[in-house]
PDB file of C-alpha atoms in Angstrom:
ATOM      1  CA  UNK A 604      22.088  42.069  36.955  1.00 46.00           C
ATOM      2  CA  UNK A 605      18.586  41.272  38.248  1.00 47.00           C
ATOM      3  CA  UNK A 606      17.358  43.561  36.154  1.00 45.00           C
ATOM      4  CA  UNK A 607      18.535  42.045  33.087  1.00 44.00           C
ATOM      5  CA  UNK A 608      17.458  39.010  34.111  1.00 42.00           C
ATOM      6  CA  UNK A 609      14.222  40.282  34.573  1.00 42.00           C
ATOM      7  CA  UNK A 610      14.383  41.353  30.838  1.00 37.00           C
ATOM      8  CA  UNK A 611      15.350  37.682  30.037  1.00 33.00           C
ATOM      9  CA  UNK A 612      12.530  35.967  31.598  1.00 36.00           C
ATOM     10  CA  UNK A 613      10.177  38.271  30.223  1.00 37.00           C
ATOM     11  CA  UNK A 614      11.890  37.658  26.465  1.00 34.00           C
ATOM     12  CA  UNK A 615      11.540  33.916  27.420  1.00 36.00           C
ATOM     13  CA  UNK A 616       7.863  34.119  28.539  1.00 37.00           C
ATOM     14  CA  UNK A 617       6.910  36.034  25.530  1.00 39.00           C
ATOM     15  CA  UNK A 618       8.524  33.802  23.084  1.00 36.00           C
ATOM     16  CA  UNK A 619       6.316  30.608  24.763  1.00 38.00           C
ATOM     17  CA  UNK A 620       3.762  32.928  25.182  1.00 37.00           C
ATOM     18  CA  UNK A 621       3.881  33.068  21.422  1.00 37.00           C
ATOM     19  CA  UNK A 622       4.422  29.582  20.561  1.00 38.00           C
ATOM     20  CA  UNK A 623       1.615  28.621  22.244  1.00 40.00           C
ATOM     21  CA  UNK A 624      -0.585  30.831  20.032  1.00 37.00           C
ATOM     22  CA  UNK A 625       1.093  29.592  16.782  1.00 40.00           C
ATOM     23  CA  UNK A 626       0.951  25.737  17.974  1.00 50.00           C
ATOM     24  CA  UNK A 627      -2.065  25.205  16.411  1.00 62.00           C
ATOM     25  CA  UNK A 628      -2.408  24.457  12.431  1.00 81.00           C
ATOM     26  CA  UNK A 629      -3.652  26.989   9.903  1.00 95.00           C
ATOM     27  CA  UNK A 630      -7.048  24.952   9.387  1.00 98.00           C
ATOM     28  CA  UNK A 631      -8.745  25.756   6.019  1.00 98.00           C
ATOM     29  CA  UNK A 632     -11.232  23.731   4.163  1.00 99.00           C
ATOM     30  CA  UNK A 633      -8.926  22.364   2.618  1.00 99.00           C
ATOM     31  CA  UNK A 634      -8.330  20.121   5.791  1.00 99.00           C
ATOM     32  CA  UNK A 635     -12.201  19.247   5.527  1.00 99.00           C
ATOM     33  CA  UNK A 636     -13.520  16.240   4.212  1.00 99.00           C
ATOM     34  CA  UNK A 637     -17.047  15.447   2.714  1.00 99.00           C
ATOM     35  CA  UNK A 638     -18.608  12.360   4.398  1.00 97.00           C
ATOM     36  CA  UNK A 639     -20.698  10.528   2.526  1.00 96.00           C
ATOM     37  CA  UNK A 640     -21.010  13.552  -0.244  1.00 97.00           C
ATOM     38  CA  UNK A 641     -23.335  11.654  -2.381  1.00 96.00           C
ATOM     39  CA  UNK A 642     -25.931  12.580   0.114  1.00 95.00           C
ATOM     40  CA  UNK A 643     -25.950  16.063  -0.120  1.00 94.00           C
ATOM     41  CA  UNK A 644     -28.427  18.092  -2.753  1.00 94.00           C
ATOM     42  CA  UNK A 645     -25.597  18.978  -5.187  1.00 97.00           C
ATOM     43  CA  UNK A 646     -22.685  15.787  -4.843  1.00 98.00           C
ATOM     44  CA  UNK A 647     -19.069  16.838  -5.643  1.00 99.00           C
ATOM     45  CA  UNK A 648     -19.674  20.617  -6.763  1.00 99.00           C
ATOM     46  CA  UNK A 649     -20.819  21.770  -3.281  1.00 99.00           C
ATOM     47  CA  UNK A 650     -17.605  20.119  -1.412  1.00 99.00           C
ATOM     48  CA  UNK A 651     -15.276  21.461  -4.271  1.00 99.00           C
ATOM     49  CA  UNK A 652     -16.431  24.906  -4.735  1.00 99.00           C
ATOM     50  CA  UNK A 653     -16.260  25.366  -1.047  1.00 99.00           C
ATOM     51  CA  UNK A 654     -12.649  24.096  -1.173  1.00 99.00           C
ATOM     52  CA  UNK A 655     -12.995  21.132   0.599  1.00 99.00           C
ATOM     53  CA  UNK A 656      -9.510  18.984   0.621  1.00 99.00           C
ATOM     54  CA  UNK A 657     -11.327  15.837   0.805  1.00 99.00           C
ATOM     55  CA  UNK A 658     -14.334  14.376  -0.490  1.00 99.00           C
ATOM     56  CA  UNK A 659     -15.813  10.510  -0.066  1.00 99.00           C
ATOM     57  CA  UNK A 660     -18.358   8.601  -2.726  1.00 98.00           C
ATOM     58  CA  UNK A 661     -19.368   4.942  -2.109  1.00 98.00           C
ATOM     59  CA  UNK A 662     -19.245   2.612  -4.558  1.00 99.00           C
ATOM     60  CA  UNK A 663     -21.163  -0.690  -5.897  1.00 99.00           C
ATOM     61  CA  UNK A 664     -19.327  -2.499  -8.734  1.00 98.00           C
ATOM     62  CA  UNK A 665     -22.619  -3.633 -11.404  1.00 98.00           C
ATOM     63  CA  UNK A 666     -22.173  -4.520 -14.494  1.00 96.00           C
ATOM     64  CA  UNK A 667     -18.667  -3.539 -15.526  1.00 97.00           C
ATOM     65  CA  UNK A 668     -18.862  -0.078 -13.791  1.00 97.00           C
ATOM     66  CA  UNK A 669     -18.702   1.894 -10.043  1.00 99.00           C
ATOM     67  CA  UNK A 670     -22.585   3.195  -9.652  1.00 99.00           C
ATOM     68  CA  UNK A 671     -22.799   5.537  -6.300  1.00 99.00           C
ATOM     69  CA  UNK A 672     -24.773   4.599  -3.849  1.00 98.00           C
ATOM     70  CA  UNK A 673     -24.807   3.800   0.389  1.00 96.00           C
ATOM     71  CA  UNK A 674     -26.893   0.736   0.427  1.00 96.00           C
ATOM     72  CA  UNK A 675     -28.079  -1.702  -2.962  1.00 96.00           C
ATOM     73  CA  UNK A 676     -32.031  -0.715  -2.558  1.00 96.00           C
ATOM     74  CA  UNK A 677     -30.318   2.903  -3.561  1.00 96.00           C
ATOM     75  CA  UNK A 678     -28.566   1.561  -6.779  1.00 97.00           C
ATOM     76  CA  UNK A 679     -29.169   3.489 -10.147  1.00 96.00           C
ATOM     77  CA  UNK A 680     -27.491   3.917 -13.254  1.00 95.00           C
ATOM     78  CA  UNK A 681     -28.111   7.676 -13.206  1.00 95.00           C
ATOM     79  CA  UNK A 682     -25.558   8.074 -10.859  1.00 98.00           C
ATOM     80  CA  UNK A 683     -22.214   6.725 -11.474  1.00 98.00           C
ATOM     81  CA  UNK A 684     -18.586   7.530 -10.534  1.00 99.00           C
ATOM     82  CA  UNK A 685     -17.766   8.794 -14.079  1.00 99.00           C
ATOM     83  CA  UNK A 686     -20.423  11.164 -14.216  1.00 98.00           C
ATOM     84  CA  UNK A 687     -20.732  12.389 -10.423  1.00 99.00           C
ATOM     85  CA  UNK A 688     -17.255  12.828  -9.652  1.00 99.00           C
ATOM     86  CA  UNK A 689     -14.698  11.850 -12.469  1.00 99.00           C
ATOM     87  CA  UNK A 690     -16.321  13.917 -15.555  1.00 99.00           C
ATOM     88  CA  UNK A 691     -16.570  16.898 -12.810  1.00 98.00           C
ATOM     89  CA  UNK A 692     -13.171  16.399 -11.685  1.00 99.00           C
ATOM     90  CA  UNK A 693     -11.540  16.616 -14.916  1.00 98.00           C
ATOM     91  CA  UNK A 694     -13.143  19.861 -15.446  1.00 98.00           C
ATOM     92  CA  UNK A 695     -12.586  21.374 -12.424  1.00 99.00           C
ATOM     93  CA  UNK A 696      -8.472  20.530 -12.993  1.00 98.00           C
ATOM     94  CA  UNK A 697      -8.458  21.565 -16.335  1.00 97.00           C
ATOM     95  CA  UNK A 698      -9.292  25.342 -14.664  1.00 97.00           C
ATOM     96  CA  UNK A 699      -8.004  24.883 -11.006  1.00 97.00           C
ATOM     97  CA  UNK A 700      -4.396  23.894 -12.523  1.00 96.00           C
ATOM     98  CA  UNK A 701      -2.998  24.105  -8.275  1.00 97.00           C
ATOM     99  CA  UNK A 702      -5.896  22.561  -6.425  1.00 98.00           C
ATOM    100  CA  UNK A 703      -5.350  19.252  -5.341  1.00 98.00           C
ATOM    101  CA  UNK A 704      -7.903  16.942  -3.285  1.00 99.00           C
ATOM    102  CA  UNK A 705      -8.141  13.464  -1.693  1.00 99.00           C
ATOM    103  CA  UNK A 706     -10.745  11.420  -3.434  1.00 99.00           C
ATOM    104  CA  UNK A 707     -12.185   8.679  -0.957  1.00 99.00           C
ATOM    105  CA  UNK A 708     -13.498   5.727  -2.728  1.00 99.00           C
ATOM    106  CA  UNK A 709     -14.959   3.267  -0.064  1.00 99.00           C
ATOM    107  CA  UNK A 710     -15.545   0.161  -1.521  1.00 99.00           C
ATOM    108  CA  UNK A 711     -19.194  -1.276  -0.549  1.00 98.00           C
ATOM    109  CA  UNK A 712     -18.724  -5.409  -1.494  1.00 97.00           C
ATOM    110  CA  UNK A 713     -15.590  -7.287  -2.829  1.00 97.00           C
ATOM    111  CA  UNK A 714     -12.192  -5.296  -3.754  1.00 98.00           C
ATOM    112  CA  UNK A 715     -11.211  -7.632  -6.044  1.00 98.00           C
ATOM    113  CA  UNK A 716     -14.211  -6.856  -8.410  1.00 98.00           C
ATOM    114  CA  UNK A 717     -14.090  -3.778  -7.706  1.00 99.00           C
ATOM    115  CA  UNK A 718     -10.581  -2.268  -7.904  1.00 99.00           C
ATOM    116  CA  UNK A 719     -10.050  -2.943 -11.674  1.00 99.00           C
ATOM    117  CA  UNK A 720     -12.835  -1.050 -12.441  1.00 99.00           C
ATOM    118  CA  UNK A 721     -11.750   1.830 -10.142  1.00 99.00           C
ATOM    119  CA  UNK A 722      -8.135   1.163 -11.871  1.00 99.00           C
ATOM    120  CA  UNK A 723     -10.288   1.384 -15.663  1.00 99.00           C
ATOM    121  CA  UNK A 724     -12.240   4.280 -14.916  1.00 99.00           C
ATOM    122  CA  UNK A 725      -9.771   6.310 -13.358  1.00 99.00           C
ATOM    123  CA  UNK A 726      -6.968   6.436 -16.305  1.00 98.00           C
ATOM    124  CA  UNK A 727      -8.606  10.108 -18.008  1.00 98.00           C
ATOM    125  CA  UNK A 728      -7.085  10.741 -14.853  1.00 98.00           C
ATOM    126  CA  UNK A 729      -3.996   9.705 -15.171  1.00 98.00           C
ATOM    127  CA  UNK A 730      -1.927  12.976 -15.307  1.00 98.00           C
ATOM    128  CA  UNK A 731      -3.590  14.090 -12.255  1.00 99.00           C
ATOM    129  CA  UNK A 732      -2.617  11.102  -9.985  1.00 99.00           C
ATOM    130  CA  UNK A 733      -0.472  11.561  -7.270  1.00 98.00           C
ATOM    131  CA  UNK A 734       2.536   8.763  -6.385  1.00 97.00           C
ATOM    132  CA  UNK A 735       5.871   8.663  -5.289  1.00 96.00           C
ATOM    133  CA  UNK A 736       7.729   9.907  -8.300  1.00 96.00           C
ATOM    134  CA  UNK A 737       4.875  11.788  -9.590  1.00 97.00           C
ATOM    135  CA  UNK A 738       3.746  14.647  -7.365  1.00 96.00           C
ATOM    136  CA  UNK A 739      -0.091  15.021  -8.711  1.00 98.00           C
ATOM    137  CA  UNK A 740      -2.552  16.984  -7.240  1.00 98.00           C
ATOM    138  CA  UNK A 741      -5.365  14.379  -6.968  1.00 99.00           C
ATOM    139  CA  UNK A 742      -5.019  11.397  -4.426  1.00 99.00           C
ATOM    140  CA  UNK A 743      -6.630   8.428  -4.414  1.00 99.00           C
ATOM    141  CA  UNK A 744      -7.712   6.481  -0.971  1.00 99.00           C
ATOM    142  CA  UNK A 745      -9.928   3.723  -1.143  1.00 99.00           C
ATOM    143  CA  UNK A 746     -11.734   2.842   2.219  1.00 99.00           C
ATOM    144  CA  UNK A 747     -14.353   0.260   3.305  1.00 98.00           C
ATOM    145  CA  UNK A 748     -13.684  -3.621   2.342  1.00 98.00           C
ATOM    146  CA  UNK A 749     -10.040  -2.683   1.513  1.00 98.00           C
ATOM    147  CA  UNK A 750      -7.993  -5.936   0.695  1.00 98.00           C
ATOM    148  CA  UNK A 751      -5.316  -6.977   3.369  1.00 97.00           C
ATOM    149  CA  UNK A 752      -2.019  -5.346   3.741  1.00 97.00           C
ATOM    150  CA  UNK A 753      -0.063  -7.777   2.082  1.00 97.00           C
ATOM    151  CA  UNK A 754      -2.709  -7.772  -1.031  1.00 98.00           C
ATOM    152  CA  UNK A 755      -2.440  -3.526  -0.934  1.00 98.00           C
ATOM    153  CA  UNK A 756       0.797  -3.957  -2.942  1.00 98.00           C
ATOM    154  CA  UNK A 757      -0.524  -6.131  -5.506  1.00 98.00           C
ATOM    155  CA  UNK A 758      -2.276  -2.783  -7.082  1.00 99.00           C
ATOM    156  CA  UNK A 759      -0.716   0.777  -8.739  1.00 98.00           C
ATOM    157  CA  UNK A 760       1.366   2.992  -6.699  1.00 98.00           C
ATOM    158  CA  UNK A 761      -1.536   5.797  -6.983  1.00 99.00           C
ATOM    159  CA  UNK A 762      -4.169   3.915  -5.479  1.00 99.00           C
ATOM    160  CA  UNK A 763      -3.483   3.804  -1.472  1.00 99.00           C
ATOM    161  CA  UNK A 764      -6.068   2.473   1.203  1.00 99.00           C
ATOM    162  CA  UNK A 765      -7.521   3.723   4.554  1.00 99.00           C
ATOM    163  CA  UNK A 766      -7.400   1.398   7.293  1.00 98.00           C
ATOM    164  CA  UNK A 767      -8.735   1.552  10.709  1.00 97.00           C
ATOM    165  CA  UNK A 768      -5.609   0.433  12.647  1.00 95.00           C
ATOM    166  CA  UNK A 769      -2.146   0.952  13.106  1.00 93.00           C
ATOM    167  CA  UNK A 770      -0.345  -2.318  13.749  1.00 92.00           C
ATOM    168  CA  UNK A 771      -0.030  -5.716  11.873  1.00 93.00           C
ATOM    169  CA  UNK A 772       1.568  -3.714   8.807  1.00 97.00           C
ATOM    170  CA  UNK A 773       5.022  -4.047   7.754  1.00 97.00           C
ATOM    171  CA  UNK A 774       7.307  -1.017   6.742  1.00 97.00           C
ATOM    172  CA  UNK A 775       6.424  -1.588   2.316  1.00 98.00           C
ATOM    173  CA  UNK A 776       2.662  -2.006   3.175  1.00 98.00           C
ATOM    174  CA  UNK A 777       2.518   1.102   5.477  1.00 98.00           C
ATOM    175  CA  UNK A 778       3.484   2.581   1.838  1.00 98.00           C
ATOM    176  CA  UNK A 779       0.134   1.621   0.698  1.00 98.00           C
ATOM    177  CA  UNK A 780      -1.555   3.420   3.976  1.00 98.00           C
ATOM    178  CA  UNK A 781      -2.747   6.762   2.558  1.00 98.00           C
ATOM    179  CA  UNK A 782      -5.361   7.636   5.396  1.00 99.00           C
ATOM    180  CA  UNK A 783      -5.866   6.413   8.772  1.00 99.00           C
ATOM    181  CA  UNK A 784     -10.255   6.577   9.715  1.00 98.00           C
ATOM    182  CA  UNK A 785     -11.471   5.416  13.356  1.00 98.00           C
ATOM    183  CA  UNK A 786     -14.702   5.562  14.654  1.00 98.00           C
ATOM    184  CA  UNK A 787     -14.440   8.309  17.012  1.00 98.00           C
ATOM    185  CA  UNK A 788     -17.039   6.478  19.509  1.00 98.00           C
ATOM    186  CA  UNK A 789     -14.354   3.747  20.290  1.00 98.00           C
ATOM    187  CA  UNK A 790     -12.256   6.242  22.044  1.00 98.00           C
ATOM    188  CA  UNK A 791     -14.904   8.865  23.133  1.00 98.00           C
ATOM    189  CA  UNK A 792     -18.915   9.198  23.729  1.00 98.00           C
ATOM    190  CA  UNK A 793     -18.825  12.842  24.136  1.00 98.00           C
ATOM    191  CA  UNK A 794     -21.568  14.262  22.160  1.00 96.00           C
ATOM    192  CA  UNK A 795     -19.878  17.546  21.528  1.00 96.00           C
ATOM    193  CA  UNK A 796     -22.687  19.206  24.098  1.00 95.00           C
ATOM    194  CA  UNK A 797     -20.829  19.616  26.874  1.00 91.00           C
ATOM    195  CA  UNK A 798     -17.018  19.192  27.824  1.00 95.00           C
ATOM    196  CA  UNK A 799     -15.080  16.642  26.968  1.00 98.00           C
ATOM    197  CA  UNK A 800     -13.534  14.411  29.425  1.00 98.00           C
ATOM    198  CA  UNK A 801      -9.595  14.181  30.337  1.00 98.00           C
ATOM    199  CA  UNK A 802      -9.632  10.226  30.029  1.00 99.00           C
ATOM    200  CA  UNK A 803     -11.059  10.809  26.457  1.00 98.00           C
ATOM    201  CA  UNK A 804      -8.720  13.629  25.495  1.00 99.00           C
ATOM    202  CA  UNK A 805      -5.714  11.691  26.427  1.00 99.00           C
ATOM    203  CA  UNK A 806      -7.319   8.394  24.519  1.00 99.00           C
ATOM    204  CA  UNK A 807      -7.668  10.578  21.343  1.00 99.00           C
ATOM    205  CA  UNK A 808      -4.390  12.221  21.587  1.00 99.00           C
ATOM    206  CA  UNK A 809      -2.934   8.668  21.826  1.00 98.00           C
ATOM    207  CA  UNK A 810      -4.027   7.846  18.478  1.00 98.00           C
ATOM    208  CA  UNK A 811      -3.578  10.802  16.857  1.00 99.00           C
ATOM    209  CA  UNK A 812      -0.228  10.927  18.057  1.00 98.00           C
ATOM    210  CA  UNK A 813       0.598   6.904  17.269  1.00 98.00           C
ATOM    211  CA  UNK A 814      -0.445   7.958  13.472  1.00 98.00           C
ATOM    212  CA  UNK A 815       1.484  10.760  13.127  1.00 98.00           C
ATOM    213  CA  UNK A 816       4.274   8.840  14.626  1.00 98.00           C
ATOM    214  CA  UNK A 817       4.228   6.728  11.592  1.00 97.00           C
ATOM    215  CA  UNK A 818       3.566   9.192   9.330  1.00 97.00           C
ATOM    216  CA  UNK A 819       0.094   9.112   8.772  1.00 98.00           C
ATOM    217  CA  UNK A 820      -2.824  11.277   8.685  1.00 98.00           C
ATOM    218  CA  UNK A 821      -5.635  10.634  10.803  1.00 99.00           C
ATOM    219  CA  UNK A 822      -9.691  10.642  10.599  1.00 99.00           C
ATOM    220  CA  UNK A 823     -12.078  10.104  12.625  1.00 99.00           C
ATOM    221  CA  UNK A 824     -15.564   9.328  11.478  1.00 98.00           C
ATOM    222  CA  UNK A 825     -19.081   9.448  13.187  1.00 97.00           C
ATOM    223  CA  UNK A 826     -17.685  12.222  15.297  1.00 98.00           C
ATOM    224  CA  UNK A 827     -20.417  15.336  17.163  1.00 98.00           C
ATOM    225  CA  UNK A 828     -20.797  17.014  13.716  1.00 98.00           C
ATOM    226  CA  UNK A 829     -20.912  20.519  15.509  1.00 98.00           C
ATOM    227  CA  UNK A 830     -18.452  23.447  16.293  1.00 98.00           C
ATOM    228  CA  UNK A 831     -17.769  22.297  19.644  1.00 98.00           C
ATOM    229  CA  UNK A 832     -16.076  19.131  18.272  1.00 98.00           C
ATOM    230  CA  UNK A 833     -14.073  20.393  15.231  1.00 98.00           C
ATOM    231  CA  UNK A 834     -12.618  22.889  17.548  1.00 98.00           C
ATOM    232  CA  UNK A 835     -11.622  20.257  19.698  1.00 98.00           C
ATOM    233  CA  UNK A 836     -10.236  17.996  16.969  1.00 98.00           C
ATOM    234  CA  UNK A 837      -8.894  20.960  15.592  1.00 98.00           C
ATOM    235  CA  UNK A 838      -6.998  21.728  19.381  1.00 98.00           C
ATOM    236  CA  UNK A 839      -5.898  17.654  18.954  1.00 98.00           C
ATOM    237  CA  UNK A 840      -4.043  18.241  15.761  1.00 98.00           C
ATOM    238  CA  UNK A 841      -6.600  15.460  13.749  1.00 99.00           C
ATOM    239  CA  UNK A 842      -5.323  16.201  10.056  1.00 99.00           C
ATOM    240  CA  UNK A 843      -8.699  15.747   8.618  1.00 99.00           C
ATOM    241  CA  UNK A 844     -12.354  17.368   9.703  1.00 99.00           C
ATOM    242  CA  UNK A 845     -15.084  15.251   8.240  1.00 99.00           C
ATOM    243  CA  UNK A 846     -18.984  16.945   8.400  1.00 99.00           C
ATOM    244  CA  UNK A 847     -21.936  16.252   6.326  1.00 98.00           C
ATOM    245  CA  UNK A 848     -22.591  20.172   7.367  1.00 98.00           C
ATOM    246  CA  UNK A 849     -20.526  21.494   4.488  1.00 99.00           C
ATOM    247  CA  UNK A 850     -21.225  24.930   3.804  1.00 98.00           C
ATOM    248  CA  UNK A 851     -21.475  25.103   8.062  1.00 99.00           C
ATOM    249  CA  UNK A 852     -17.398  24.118   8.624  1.00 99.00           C
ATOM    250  CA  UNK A 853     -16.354  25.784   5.177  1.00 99.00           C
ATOM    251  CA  UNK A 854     -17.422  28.950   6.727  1.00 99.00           C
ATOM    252  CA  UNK A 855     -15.965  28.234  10.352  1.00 98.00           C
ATOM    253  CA  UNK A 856     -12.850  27.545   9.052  1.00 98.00           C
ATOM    254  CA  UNK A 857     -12.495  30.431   6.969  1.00 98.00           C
ATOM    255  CA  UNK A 858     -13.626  32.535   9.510  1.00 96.00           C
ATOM    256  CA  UNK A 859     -11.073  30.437  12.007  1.00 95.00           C
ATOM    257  CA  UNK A 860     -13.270  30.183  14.435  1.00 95.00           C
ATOM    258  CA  UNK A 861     -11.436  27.664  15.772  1.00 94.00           C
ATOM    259  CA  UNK A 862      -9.501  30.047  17.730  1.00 94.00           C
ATOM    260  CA  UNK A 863     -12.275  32.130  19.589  1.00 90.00           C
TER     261      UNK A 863
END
């Protein structure tokens, strides 16, 4: 008798044993996300072609169309939506007919100039849109001065928001949530160079857990852009790694370094 129950508590410790290892998410790059990708020496291709799942362009509404850019003084007509990320897109789908991405559109001054034009210039697209009804492979989340929750359902059922909260939103304008993004310094200072704090764990964990609670994804931006903290955000089940390092976290995450 004590020696099978000896067997059972062994089976029993193995099996959590186990489930801890296998608690964590398969992380790829296609959990990553391309902050600010405009930045970077080759926009779009470099994010895509390392199989990022999630890439993020600014936008200024001039003159009837979306120009790329972080600030005004940067404004040029060489470098629009169409022809950084839309034309590309389209050409990348026509080949890569199962890879799907999250296209973050953060909207730098007035939504309600802006939108149509994101509405307009995103219909060669159409096909390609995902919605409920219509399982495409490219999603659209537009971030920054997003209009209010009640406004959010005013506009197509492909074009969601990211918001920076979790409360004041009632059950058909959580619809319209299609990314939650927090500033990672208003729940931690840690600068990814040393360990990170209990107090700071348990505030992120809050959050991450009050999103996925409502089913939500969660971001968090302005984060230590460094191994230390995507393994750590990667150990707090965040859904979505964001780096301006891209070629740095495509390769730890295919090597899954995240579990050394």
């Amino acid at each position: 008798m004590n020696k099978q129950k000896s067997t059972i508590t062994l089976i029993a410790l193995s099996f959590a044993f186990t489930s801890c290892l296998t608690s964590t998410k398969d992380y790829t790059p296609a959990d990553a996300h391309s902050h600010n990708d405009y930045k970077n020496s080759i926009p779009f291709y470099r994010a895509y072609d390392a199989g990022f799942g999630s890439i993020e362009a600014d936008v200024f509404a001039v003159n009837g169309q979306l120009l790329v850019a972080h600030s005004e003084d940067e404004i040029t007509p060489k470098r629009s939506l169409k022809g950084m990320y839309l034309d590309p897109l389209i050409e990348k789908f026509k080949r890569d007919t199962t890879r799907k991405l999250r296209l973050l559109i953060e909207i730098k001054k007035d939504y309600t100039i802006t939108l149509p034009l994101v509405i307009e210039e995103l219909k060669p697209l159409s096909q390609y849109l995902n919605y409920p009804g219509h399982a495409g492979r490219l999603s659209i989340v537009m971030t920054g001065a997003v209009p209010p929750g009640a406004v959010m359902l005013n506009y197509p059922a492909w074009l969601n928001f990211d918001v920076d909260h979790i409360g004041g939103f009632t059950p058909q304008q959580l619809t319209k949530v299609g990314l939650i993004s927090v500033p990672f310094s208003r729940f931690s200072k840690w600068d990814g160079a040393r360990d990170i704090s209990q107090p700071d764990v348990d505030r992120l964990t809050a959050m991450i857990d009050s999103a996925h609670a409502i089913g939500k994804k969660v971001r968090f931006w302005e984060t230590p852009d460094n191994p230390a903290c995507w393994k750590e955000l990667i150990r707090l089940h965040a859904d979505v790694i964001g780096t301006d390092r891209i070629n740095e976290l495509a390769i730890y995450l295919d090597k899954k370094a995240y579990l050394e």
